[in-house]
PDB file of C-alpha atoms in Angstrom:
ATOM      1  CA  MET A 838       5.141  26.724 -13.316  1.00 49.00           C
ATOM      2  CA  GLU A 839       3.613  25.186 -10.227  1.00 51.00           C
ATOM      3  CA  ARG A 840       5.630  21.981 -10.761  1.00 51.00           C
ATOM      4  CA  GLN A 841       8.849  24.014 -11.090  1.00 54.00           C
ATOM      5  CA  LEU A 842       8.043  25.948  -7.917  1.00 46.00           C
ATOM      6  CA  PHE A 843       7.279  22.709  -6.043  1.00 46.00           C
ATOM      7  CA  SER A 844      10.592  21.155  -7.165  1.00 51.00           C
ATOM      8  CA  SER A 845      12.500  24.239  -6.048  1.00 51.00           C
ATOM      9  CA  LEU A 846      10.787  24.121  -2.647  1.00 45.00           C
ATOM     10  CA  ILE A 847      11.666  20.425  -2.181  1.00 46.00           C
ATOM     11  CA  TRP A 848      15.296  21.085  -3.122  1.00 47.00           C
ATOM     12  CA  LEU A 849      15.464  23.988  -0.642  1.00 46.00           C
ATOM     13  CA  LEU A 850      14.101  21.836   2.200  1.00 46.00           C
ATOM     14  CA  LEU A 851      16.553  19.040   1.438  1.00 45.00           C
ATOM     15  CA  SER A 852      19.502  21.403   1.310  1.00 46.00           C
ATOM     16  CA  LEU A 853      18.555  22.844   4.697  1.00 44.00           C
ATOM     17  CA  SER A 854      18.097  19.435   6.375  1.00 44.00           C
ATOM     18  CA  ILE A 855      21.237  17.727   5.046  1.00 40.00           C
ATOM     19  CA  PRO A 856      24.576  18.958   6.422  1.00 41.00           C
ATOM     20  CA  PRO A 857      27.418  19.632   3.983  1.00 41.00           C
ATOM     21  CA  ILE A 858      29.351  16.584   2.783  1.00 34.00           C
ATOM     22  CA  SER A 859      32.577  17.960   4.256  1.00 37.00           C
ATOM     23  CA  CYS A 860      30.876  18.147   7.668  1.00 41.00           C
ATOM     24  CA  ILE A 861      29.732  14.509   7.434  1.00 38.00           C
ATOM     25  CA  SER A 862      33.132  13.269   6.326  1.00 41.00           C
ATOM     26  CA  ASN A 863      34.962  15.058   9.143  1.00 63.00           C
ATOM     27  CA  ASN A 864      32.780  13.756  11.980  1.00 86.00           C
ATOM     28  CA  SER A 865      34.701  10.530  12.622  1.00 89.00           C
ATOM     29  CA  TYR A 866      38.043  12.294  12.192  1.00 92.00           C
ATOM     30  CA  ASN A 867      37.065  14.898  14.791  1.00 92.00           C
ATOM     31  CA  ARG A 868      35.552  12.402  17.216  1.00 93.00           C
ATOM     32  CA  CYS A 869      38.641  10.187  17.087  1.00 94.00           C
ATOM     33  CA  GLY A 870      40.812  13.093  18.141  1.00 94.00           C
ATOM     34  CA  ALA A 871      39.387  12.714  21.664  1.00 95.00           C
ATOM     35  CA  LEU A 872      41.350  10.637  24.204  1.00 96.00           C
ATOM     36  CA  PHE A 873      40.149   8.476  27.098  1.00 97.00           C
ATOM     37  CA  ASN A 874      40.850   9.867  30.590  1.00 96.00           C
ATOM     38  CA  CYS A 875      39.884   8.340  33.923  1.00 95.00           C
ATOM     39  CA  GLY A 876      41.646   8.727  37.270  1.00 90.00           C
ATOM     40  CA  ASN A 877      45.394   8.294  36.818  1.00 89.00           C
ATOM     41  CA  LEU A 878      44.877   6.829  33.321  1.00 93.00           C
ATOM     42  CA  THR A 879      45.077   9.642  30.781  1.00 94.00           C
ATOM     43  CA  GLY A 880      45.669  10.238  27.088  1.00 96.00           C
ATOM     44  CA  ILE A 881      44.578   6.784  25.871  1.00 97.00           C
ATOM     45  CA  GLY A 882      43.833   6.476  22.170  1.00 95.00           C
ATOM     46  CA  PHE A 883      43.538   3.769  19.511  1.00 95.00           C
ATOM     47  CA  PRO A 884      42.783   0.832  19.635  1.00 94.00           C
ATOM     48  CA  PHE A 885      40.768   1.673  22.784  1.00 96.00           C
ATOM     49  CA  TRP A 886      37.496   3.579  22.915  1.00 96.00           C
ATOM     50  CA  GLY A 887      34.971   4.667  25.533  1.00 96.00           C
ATOM     51  CA  GLY A 888      34.242   7.853  27.456  1.00 94.00           C
ATOM     52  CA  ASP A 889      34.720  10.738  25.021  1.00 92.00           C
ATOM     53  CA  ARG A 890      36.029   8.368  22.334  1.00 95.00           C
ATOM     54  CA  ALA A 891      33.270   7.174  19.994  1.00 94.00           C
ATOM     55  CA  ALA A 892      32.791   3.498  19.145  1.00 94.00           C
ATOM     56  CA  GLU A 893      34.302   3.848  15.658  1.00 93.00           C
ATOM     57  CA  CYS A 894      37.565   5.110  17.202  1.00 95.00           C
ATOM     58  CA  GLY A 895      38.614   1.729  18.626  1.00 93.00           C
ATOM     59  CA  HIS A 896      38.315  -2.020  18.396  1.00 92.00           C
ATOM     60  CA  SER A 897      34.929  -3.210  19.655  1.00 91.00           C
ATOM     61  CA  PRO A 898      36.223  -5.555  22.437  1.00 92.00           C
ATOM     62  CA  LEU A 899      38.568  -2.849  23.772  1.00 94.00           C
ATOM     63  CA  LYS A 900      36.001  -0.550  25.352  1.00 96.00           C
ATOM     64  CA  LEU A 901      37.144   1.311  28.474  1.00 97.00           C
ATOM     65  CA  ASP A 902      34.733   2.515  31.146  1.00 96.00           C
ATOM     66  CA  CYS A 903      35.321   4.839  34.089  1.00 95.00           C
ATOM     67  CA  ASP A 904      34.134   3.573  37.476  1.00 89.00           C
ATOM     68  CA  ARG A 905      33.546   6.583  39.712  1.00 85.00           C
ATOM     69  CA  ARG A 906      32.059   4.565  42.578  1.00 78.00           C
ATOM     70  CA  VAL A 907      35.500   3.839  44.026  1.00 69.00           C
ATOM     71  CA  ARG A 908      37.414   6.363  46.134  1.00 72.00           C
ATOM     72  CA  ALA A 909      39.519   7.410  43.156  1.00 78.00           C
ATOM     73  CA  ALA A 910      38.001   6.974  39.699  1.00 88.00           C
ATOM     74  CA  ALA A 911      39.345   3.816  38.039  1.00 92.00           C
ATOM     75  CA  ALA A 912      39.229   2.627  34.446  1.00 96.00           C
ATOM     76  CA  THR A 913      37.714  -0.806  33.780  1.00 96.00           C
ATOM     77  CA  ILE A 914      37.490  -3.146  30.809  1.00 97.00           C
ATOM     78  CA  GLN A 915      35.248  -6.183  30.286  1.00 96.00           C
ATOM     79  CA  ILE A 916      36.910  -9.259  28.775  1.00 94.00           C
ATOM     80  CA  ASN A 917      34.847 -12.410  28.221  1.00 91.00           C
ATOM     81  CA  SER A 918      32.101 -11.165  30.585  1.00 89.00           C
ATOM     82  CA  VAL A 919      34.569 -10.499  33.436  1.00 93.00           C
ATOM     83  CA  ASN A 920      35.322  -6.956  34.613  1.00 94.00           C
ATOM     84  CA  TYR A 921      38.950  -5.955  35.137  1.00 95.00           C
ATOM     85  CA  ARG A 922      40.375  -2.848  36.741  1.00 95.00           C
ATOM     86  CA  VAL A 923      42.868  -1.199  34.393  1.00 96.00           C
ATOM     87  CA  LEU A 924      45.977  -0.324  36.390  1.00 95.00           C
ATOM     88  CA  ASP A 925      48.075   0.900  33.476  1.00 96.00           C
ATOM     89  CA  ILE A 926      48.254   1.042  29.675  1.00 97.00           C
ATOM     90  CA  ASN A 927      51.602   1.373  27.915  1.00 95.00           C
ATOM     91  CA  GLN A 928      50.712   2.246  24.335  1.00 93.00           C
ATOM     92  CA  GLY A 929      54.339   2.220  23.247  1.00 91.00           C
ATOM     93  CA  GLU A 930      54.834  -1.363  24.418  1.00 93.00           C
ATOM     94  CA  LYS A 931      51.187  -2.256  23.691  1.00 93.00           C
ATOM     95  CA  THR A 932      50.698  -3.697  27.177  1.00 95.00           C
ATOM     96  CA  LEU A 933      47.708  -3.587  29.474  1.00 94.00           C
ATOM     97  CA  LYS A 934      48.052  -4.121  33.239  1.00 95.00           C
ATOM     98  CA  ILE A 935      44.804  -5.366  34.732  1.00 95.00           C
ATOM     99  CA  ALA A 936      43.412  -6.931  37.919  1.00 95.00           C
ATOM    100  CA  ARG A 937      40.177  -8.854  38.524  1.00 94.00           C
ATOM    101  CA  ASP A 938      37.741  -6.184  39.688  1.00 93.00           C
ATOM    102  CA  ASP A 939      35.293  -8.670  41.219  1.00 92.00           C
ATOM    103  CA  LEU A 940      37.955 -10.306  43.399  1.00 93.00           C
ATOM    104  CA  LEU A 941      39.338  -6.921  44.392  1.00 90.00           C
ATOM    105  CA  ARG A 942      35.937  -6.120  45.849  1.00 88.00           C
ATOM    106  CA  SER A 943      35.329  -9.494  47.497  1.00 89.00           C
ATOM    107  CA  GLN A 944      36.554 -13.079  47.575  1.00 90.00           C
ATOM    108  CA  CYS A 945      32.905 -13.973  46.992  1.00 91.00           C
ATOM    109  CA  PRO A 946      32.229 -12.615  43.468  1.00 90.00           C
ATOM    110  CA  PRO A 947      28.671 -12.667  42.069  1.00 86.00           C
ATOM    111  CA  GLN A 948      29.760 -14.972  39.229  1.00 87.00           C
ATOM    112  CA  LEU A 949      32.314 -17.788  39.370  1.00 89.00           C
ATOM    113  CA  ALA A 950      34.258 -17.442  36.129  1.00 88.00           C
ATOM    114  CA  ASN A 951      37.835 -18.260  35.177  1.00 88.00           C
ATOM    115  CA  THR A 952      40.164 -15.668  33.733  1.00 90.00           C
ATOM    116  CA  THR A 953      40.124 -16.320  29.966  1.00 89.00           C
ATOM    117  CA  PHE A 954      41.469 -14.398  26.976  1.00 89.00           C
ATOM    118  CA  ASP A 955      41.041 -14.546  23.220  1.00 89.00           C
ATOM    119  CA  PRO A 956      44.533 -15.300  21.845  1.00 89.00           C
ATOM    120  CA  GLN A 957      43.686 -13.272  18.736  1.00 87.00           C
ATOM    121  CA  LEU A 958      43.665 -10.171  20.949  1.00 89.00           C
ATOM    122  CA  PHE A 959      45.803 -10.853  24.018  1.00 92.00           C
ATOM    123  CA  ALA A 960      48.847 -12.748  25.253  1.00 89.00           C
ATOM    124  CA  TYR A 961      50.646 -12.643  28.585  1.00 85.00           C
ATOM    125  CA  ALA A 962      53.382 -10.019  28.534  1.00 84.00           C
ATOM    126  CA  SER A 963      55.325 -11.300  31.550  1.00 78.00           C
ATOM    127  CA  SER A 964      55.677 -14.428  33.673  1.00 83.00           C
ATOM    128  CA  TYR A 965      52.746 -15.200  35.919  1.00 87.00           C
ATOM    129  CA  VAL A 966      51.506 -17.717  38.484  1.00 87.00           C
ATOM    130  CA  ASN A 967      47.971 -19.058  38.739  1.00 90.00           C
ATOM    131  CA  LEU A 968      45.949 -18.846  41.919  1.00 90.00           C
ATOM    132  CA  THR A 969      42.942 -21.119  42.363  1.00 92.00           C
ATOM    133  CA  PHE A 970      40.004 -20.018  44.507  1.00 94.00           C
ATOM    134  CA  LEU A 971      38.096 -23.110  45.675  1.00 94.00           C
ATOM    135  CA  TYR A 972      34.454 -22.667  46.707  1.00 94.00           C
ATOM    136  CA  GLY A 973      31.911 -24.792  48.562  1.00 93.00           C
ATOM    137  CA  CYS A 974      34.420 -27.112  50.201  1.00 93.00           C
ATOM    138  CA  PRO A 975      33.520 -29.714  52.870  1.00 91.00           C
ATOM    139  CA  PRO A 976      35.185 -29.621  56.320  1.00 90.00           C
ATOM    140  CA  VAL A 977      38.623 -31.241  56.523  1.00 86.00           C
ATOM    141  CA  ASP A 978      40.872 -32.326  59.411  1.00 85.00           C
ATOM    142  CA  PHE A 979      43.931 -30.400  58.226  1.00 86.00           C
ATOM    143  CA  PRO A 980      44.695 -26.692  57.841  1.00 88.00           C
ATOM    144  CA  VAL A 981      43.996 -25.111  54.445  1.00 88.00           C
ATOM    145  CA  PRO A 982      45.771 -22.086  52.975  1.00 87.00           C
ATOM    146  CA  TYR A 983      44.046 -18.700  53.090  1.00 90.00           C
ATOM    147  CA  PRO A 984      40.588 -19.858  54.247  1.00 91.00           C
ATOM    148  CA  PHE A 985      37.435 -17.787  53.695  1.00 93.00           C
ATOM    149  CA  GLU A 986      33.659 -18.296  53.684  1.00 93.00           C
ATOM    150  CA  CYS A 987      31.125 -17.699  50.913  1.00 92.00           C
ATOM    151  CA  ALA A 988      27.541 -18.744  50.375  1.00 90.00           C
ATOM    152  CA  VAL A 989      27.531 -20.622  47.042  1.00 89.00           C
ATOM    153  CA  LYS A 990      24.385 -21.482  45.130  1.00 86.00           C
ATOM    154  CA  GLY A 991      23.961 -25.241  44.733  1.00 85.00           C
ATOM    155  CA  THR A 992      25.648 -26.281  47.985  1.00 88.00           C
ATOM    156  CA  LYS A 993      25.286 -25.696  51.710  1.00 91.00           C
ATOM    157  CA  GLU A 994      29.037 -25.697  52.185  1.00 91.00           C
ATOM    158  CA  ARG A 995      30.430 -22.218  52.780  1.00 93.00           C
ATOM    159  CA  ARG A 996      34.116 -23.001  53.187  1.00 93.00           C
ATOM    160  CA  GLY A 997      36.669 -21.871  50.663  1.00 93.00           C
ATOM    161  CA  PHE A 998      40.425 -21.496  50.372  1.00 92.00           C
ATOM    162  CA  VAL A 999      43.136 -20.429  47.935  1.00 92.00           C
ATOM    163  CA  GLU A1000      45.974 -22.508  46.512  1.00 89.00           C
ATOM    164  CA  PHE A1001      48.878 -21.676  44.226  1.00 87.00           C
ATOM    165  CA  GLY A1002      48.784 -23.334  40.841  1.00 85.00           C
ATOM    166  CA  THR A1003      45.880 -24.572  38.743  1.00 80.00           C
ATOM    167  CA  GLN A1004      43.714 -26.873  40.832  1.00 74.00           C
ATOM    168  CA  LEU A1005      40.552 -28.707  39.848  1.00 70.00           C
ATOM    169  CA  SER A1006      37.694 -28.280  42.279  1.00 70.00           C
ATOM    170  CA  GLY A1007      37.883 -31.923  43.354  1.00 77.00           C
ATOM    171  CA  MET A1008      35.982 -32.241  46.601  1.00 85.00           C
ATOM    172  CA  CYS A1009      34.904 -28.583  46.410  1.00 91.00           C
ATOM    173  CA  HIS A1010      31.877 -27.316  44.519  1.00 91.00           C
ATOM    174  CA  ALA A1011      33.672 -24.904  42.161  1.00 91.00           C
ATOM    175  CA  SER A1012      37.023 -23.357  41.328  1.00 91.00           C
ATOM    176  CA  VAL A1013      38.138 -20.072  39.774  1.00 92.00           C
ATOM    177  CA  VAL A1014      41.634 -19.687  38.320  1.00 92.00           C
ATOM    178  CA  VAL A1015      43.251 -16.237  38.389  1.00 92.00           C
ATOM    179  CA  PRO A1016      46.752 -15.284  37.153  1.00 91.00           C
ATOM    180  CA  VAL A1017      49.004 -13.024  39.233  1.00 89.00           C
ATOM    181  CA  SER A1018      52.311 -11.470  38.323  1.00 86.00           C
ATOM    182  CA  TYR A1019      55.284 -13.627  39.282  1.00 82.00           C
ATOM    183  CA  SER A1020      57.239 -10.539  40.336  1.00 81.00           C
ATOM    184  CA  SER A1021      54.516  -9.612  42.857  1.00 80.00           C
ATOM    185  CA  LEU A1022      55.332 -12.741  44.861  1.00 80.00           C
ATOM    186  CA  ILE A1023      58.591 -11.133  46.042  1.00 77.00           C
ATOM    187  CA  ASN A1024      56.762  -8.859  48.499  1.00 73.00           C
ATOM    188  CA  PHE A1025      53.737 -11.115  48.935  1.00 77.00           C
ATOM    189  CA  LYS A1026      51.608 -10.153  51.952  1.00 76.00           C
ATOM    190  CA  ASP A1027      48.117 -11.517  51.425  1.00 85.00           C
ATOM    191  CA  VAL A1028      45.841 -12.746  48.661  1.00 88.00           C
ATOM    192  CA  ALA A1029      43.932  -9.462  48.299  1.00 88.00           C
ATOM    193  CA  ALA A1030      47.167  -7.509  47.852  1.00 88.00           C
ATOM    194  CA  LEU A1031      48.418 -10.093  45.363  1.00 90.00           C
ATOM    195  CA  ILE A1032      45.255  -9.778  43.263  1.00 92.00           C
ATOM    196  CA  GLY A1033      45.535  -5.995  43.474  1.00 90.00           C
ATOM    197  CA  GLU A1034      49.022  -6.049  41.913  1.00 90.00           C
ATOM    198  CA  GLY A1035      47.451  -7.309  38.692  1.00 92.00           C
ATOM    199  CA  PHE A1036      49.227  -8.817  35.692  1.00 93.00           C
ATOM    200  CA  GLU A1037      50.237  -7.682  32.214  1.00 93.00           C
ATOM    201  CA  VAL A1038      48.852  -8.745  28.857  1.00 94.00           C
ATOM    202  CA  ARG A1039      49.997  -7.623  25.421  1.00 93.00           C
ATOM    203  CA  TYR A1040      47.264  -6.532  23.014  1.00 93.00           C
ATOM    204  CA  VAL A1041      47.295  -6.768  19.220  1.00 85.00           C
ATOM    205  CA  GLU A1042      46.886  -3.517  17.302  1.00 79.00           C
ATOM    206  CA  SER A1043      45.226  -3.474  13.902  1.00 74.00           C
ATOM    207  CA  ALA A1044      47.105  -3.304  10.623  1.00 70.00           C
ATOM    208  CA  GLY A1045      48.180   0.017   9.196  1.00 82.00           C
ATOM    209  CA  CYS A1046      47.577   2.351  12.145  1.00 89.00           C
ATOM    210  CA  GLY A1047      51.151   3.595  12.191  1.00 89.00           C
ATOM    211  CA  GLY A1048      51.046   4.533   8.504  1.00 90.00           C
ATOM    212  CA  CYS A1049      47.651   6.168   8.947  1.00 91.00           C
ATOM    213  CA  GLU A1050      48.820   8.389  11.816  1.00 91.00           C
ATOM    214  CA  ARG A1051      52.061   9.340  10.080  1.00 90.00           C
ATOM    215  CA  SER A1052      50.018  10.561   7.108  1.00 90.00           C
ATOM    216  CA  GLY A1053      47.912  12.789   9.362  1.00 91.00           C
ATOM    217  CA  GLY A1054      44.969  10.409   9.713  1.00 93.00           C
ATOM    218  CA  ARG A1055      43.247   8.953  12.779  1.00 93.00           C
ATOM    219  CA  CYS A1056      42.748   5.232  13.264  1.00 93.00           C
ATOM    220  CA  GLY A1057      39.369   3.600  13.708  1.00 93.00           C
ATOM    221  CA  TYR A1058      37.007   0.862  12.564  1.00 90.00           C
ATOM    222  CA  ASP A1059      34.154   0.660  10.102  1.00 85.00           C
ATOM    223  CA  GLU A1060      30.487   0.319  11.048  1.00 80.00           C
ATOM    224  CA  THR A1061      30.856  -3.472  11.411  1.00 78.00           C
ATOM    225  CA  GLY A1062      33.641  -3.043  13.980  1.00 75.00           C
ATOM    226  CA  THR A1063      35.849  -5.573  12.178  1.00 78.00           C
ATOM    227  CA  GLU A1064      37.746  -3.656   9.467  1.00 86.00           C
ATOM    228  CA  PHE A1065      40.423  -1.042  10.152  1.00 90.00           C
ATOM    229  CA  VAL A1066      39.722   2.428   8.734  1.00 91.00           C
ATOM    230  CA  CYS A1067      41.966   5.489   8.440  1.00 91.00           C
ATOM    231  CA  PHE A1068      39.878   8.656   8.957  1.00 92.00           C
ATOM    232  CA  CYS A1069      41.150  11.759   7.170  1.00 91.00           C
ATOM    233  CA  SER A1070      40.389  15.435   7.790  1.00 87.00           C
ATOM    234  CA  ASN A1071      39.224  16.038   4.224  1.00 81.00           C
ATOM    235  CA  ARG A1072      37.145  12.893   3.660  1.00 70.00           C
ATOM    236  CA  SER A1073      35.380  10.153   5.596  1.00 61.00           C
ATOM    237  CA  ALA A1074      38.004   7.430   5.132  1.00 66.00           C
ATOM    238  CA  ALA A1075      41.165   6.789   3.154  1.00 67.00           C
ATOM    239  CA  GLU A1076      40.898   4.191   0.419  1.00 69.00           C
ATOM    240  CA  ASN A1077      44.514   3.044   0.699  1.00 74.00           C
ATOM    241  CA  GLY A1078      44.862   3.187   4.493  1.00 82.00           C
ATOM    242  CA  THR A1079      46.641   6.561   4.578  1.00 86.00           C
ATOM    243  CA  CYS A1080      45.662  10.176   3.999  1.00 88.00           C
ATOM    244  CA  GLY A1081      48.335  10.810   1.400  1.00 76.00           C
ATOM    245  CA  GLY A1082      51.897  11.703   2.221  1.00 57.00           C
ATOM    246  CA  GLY A1083      54.123   9.804   4.627  1.00 49.00           C
ATOM    247  CA  GLY A1084      53.982   6.148   5.478  1.00 45.00           C
ATOM    248  CA  ALA A1085      51.864   4.378   2.918  1.00 44.00           C
ATOM    249  CA  GLY A1086      50.919   0.796   3.620  1.00 43.00           C
ATOM    250  CA  ASP A1087      53.024  -0.214   6.614  1.00 44.00           C
ATOM    251  CA  GLU A1088      53.085  -4.006   6.677  1.00 42.00           C
ATOM    252  CA  ALA A1089      55.176  -3.835   9.827  1.00 41.00           C
ATOM    253  CA  ASP A1090      52.151  -2.352  11.576  1.00 45.00           C
ATOM    254  CA  GLY A1091      50.037  -5.429  10.857  1.00 42.00           C
ATOM    255  CA  PRO A1092      48.481  -7.408  13.728  1.00 41.00           C
ATOM    256  CA  ARG A1093      50.734 -10.214  14.914  1.00 41.00           C
ATOM    257  CA  ALA A1094      50.477 -12.700  17.683  1.00 40.00           C
ATOM    258  CA  PRO A1095      52.269 -11.007  20.597  1.00 42.00           C
ATOM    259  CA  GLY A1096      55.843 -12.252  20.756  1.00 38.00           C
ATOM    260  CA  VAL A1097      55.983 -13.428  17.122  1.00 34.00           C
ATOM    261  CA  ALA A1098      58.953 -11.947  15.265  1.00 32.00           C
ATOM    262  CA  ASP A1099      58.613  -9.896  12.085  1.00 33.00           C
ATOM    263  CA  GLY A1100      57.753 -12.075   9.134  1.00 32.00           C
ATOM    264  CA  GLY A1101      55.753 -14.484  11.290  1.00 32.00           C
ATOM    265  CA  GLN A1102      52.147 -15.361  10.673  1.00 31.00           C
ATOM    266  CA  GLN A1103      49.711 -12.510  11.253  1.00 32.00           C
ATOM    267  CA  TRP A1104      46.523 -12.989  13.188  1.00 30.00           C
ATOM    268  CA  PRO A1105      43.262 -12.851  11.250  1.00 29.00           C
ATOM    269  CA  ARG A1106      40.837 -10.143  12.292  1.00 29.00           C
ATOM    270  CA  ALA A1107      38.012 -12.547  13.170  1.00 25.00           C
ATOM    271  CA  VAL A1108      37.543 -13.206  16.888  1.00 23.00           C
ATOM    272  CA  THR A1109      36.356 -16.737  17.509  1.00 21.00           C
ATOM    273  CA  VAL A1110      38.444 -18.693  20.040  1.00 22.00           C
ATOM    274  CA  GLU A1111      38.101 -18.213  23.784  1.00 27.00           C
ATOM    275  CA  PRO A1112      40.135 -20.866  25.637  1.00 28.00           C
ATOM    276  CA  SER A1113      40.747 -20.847  29.375  1.00 29.00           C
ATOM    277  CA  VAL A1114      44.125 -19.659  30.646  1.00 33.00           C
ATOM    278  CA  SER A1115      44.354 -22.747  32.807  1.00 33.00           C
ATOM    279  CA  GLY A1116      42.878 -25.131  30.267  1.00 32.00           C
ATOM    280  CA  THR A1117      39.941 -25.730  32.629  1.00 31.00           C
ATOM    281  CA  GLN A1118      36.667 -23.966  33.174  1.00 32.00           C
ATOM    282  CA  ALA A1119      35.004 -23.189  36.464  1.00 34.00           C
ATOM    283  CA  LEU A1120      32.688 -26.076  37.329  1.00 31.00           C
ATOM    284  CA  CYS A1121      30.007 -23.702  38.555  1.00 35.00           C
ATOM    285  CA  SER A1122      29.118 -20.533  36.677  1.00 33.00           C
ATOM    286  CA  SER A1123      25.918 -19.763  38.557  1.00 34.00           C
ATOM    287  CA  GLU A1124      25.614 -16.789  40.875  1.00 36.00           C
ATOM    288  CA  LEU A1125      26.599 -16.946  44.504  1.00 42.00           C
ATOM    289  CA  CYS A1126      23.692 -16.842  46.941  1.00 38.00           C
TER     290      CYS A1126
END
């Protein structure tokens, strides 16, 4: 009798402490109904996450943050350890317009790093021109374009200047290559304004999201952050990528290298390669003094 009473008591405690299965299964579905909003950027959903959108609602590298330190709140994204200000996201075209946040704040950023992208995730969406910021340059007897001064760790030279194209540091201590939109050169005024115009990249969306949404599901990722998951209102995740009814298994929604026509090779989900846009790396990656 005592054993039966003890078992009943244990079962009662467990039933009180564990939420219903339907509640557990609906958590991700409900969380992924939230959209990211910051400043003039509103209504942003999959494959991005951040703010009110939980981590499972987007691809791990595509986290958005909201910087409220600036006059008007601005969305930011970190790509290969460099912060970018997000000027616009076109989810229909799958394009992201970004500008180097560090160079918008100062021509003397705390870290000298080139602009680099993982080609599994991004590709340039429009024509662009490289700018090269040269740091720690010795004095010369001829005028240099767009001169500035920065204290750079590892050298006493403070001179710097900006050139169009991809330039190696040469006689200078370090170089940082930054792309700018080719169209922004039409009304070019100064380097700061040119950087502020930003440039567009196309992002790759994960396989099956279109079919998932058409079936009433919400797109996300599993706990590893590498596998696409379709969250359904009546269960934690769909086994076949849809929630039943409308748009099963859309191969056309699969991730492709931006610009590759239908039927071309699809990108694998693994993220491994991080080449430089310019094919060169900054010669100095230490912090400025």
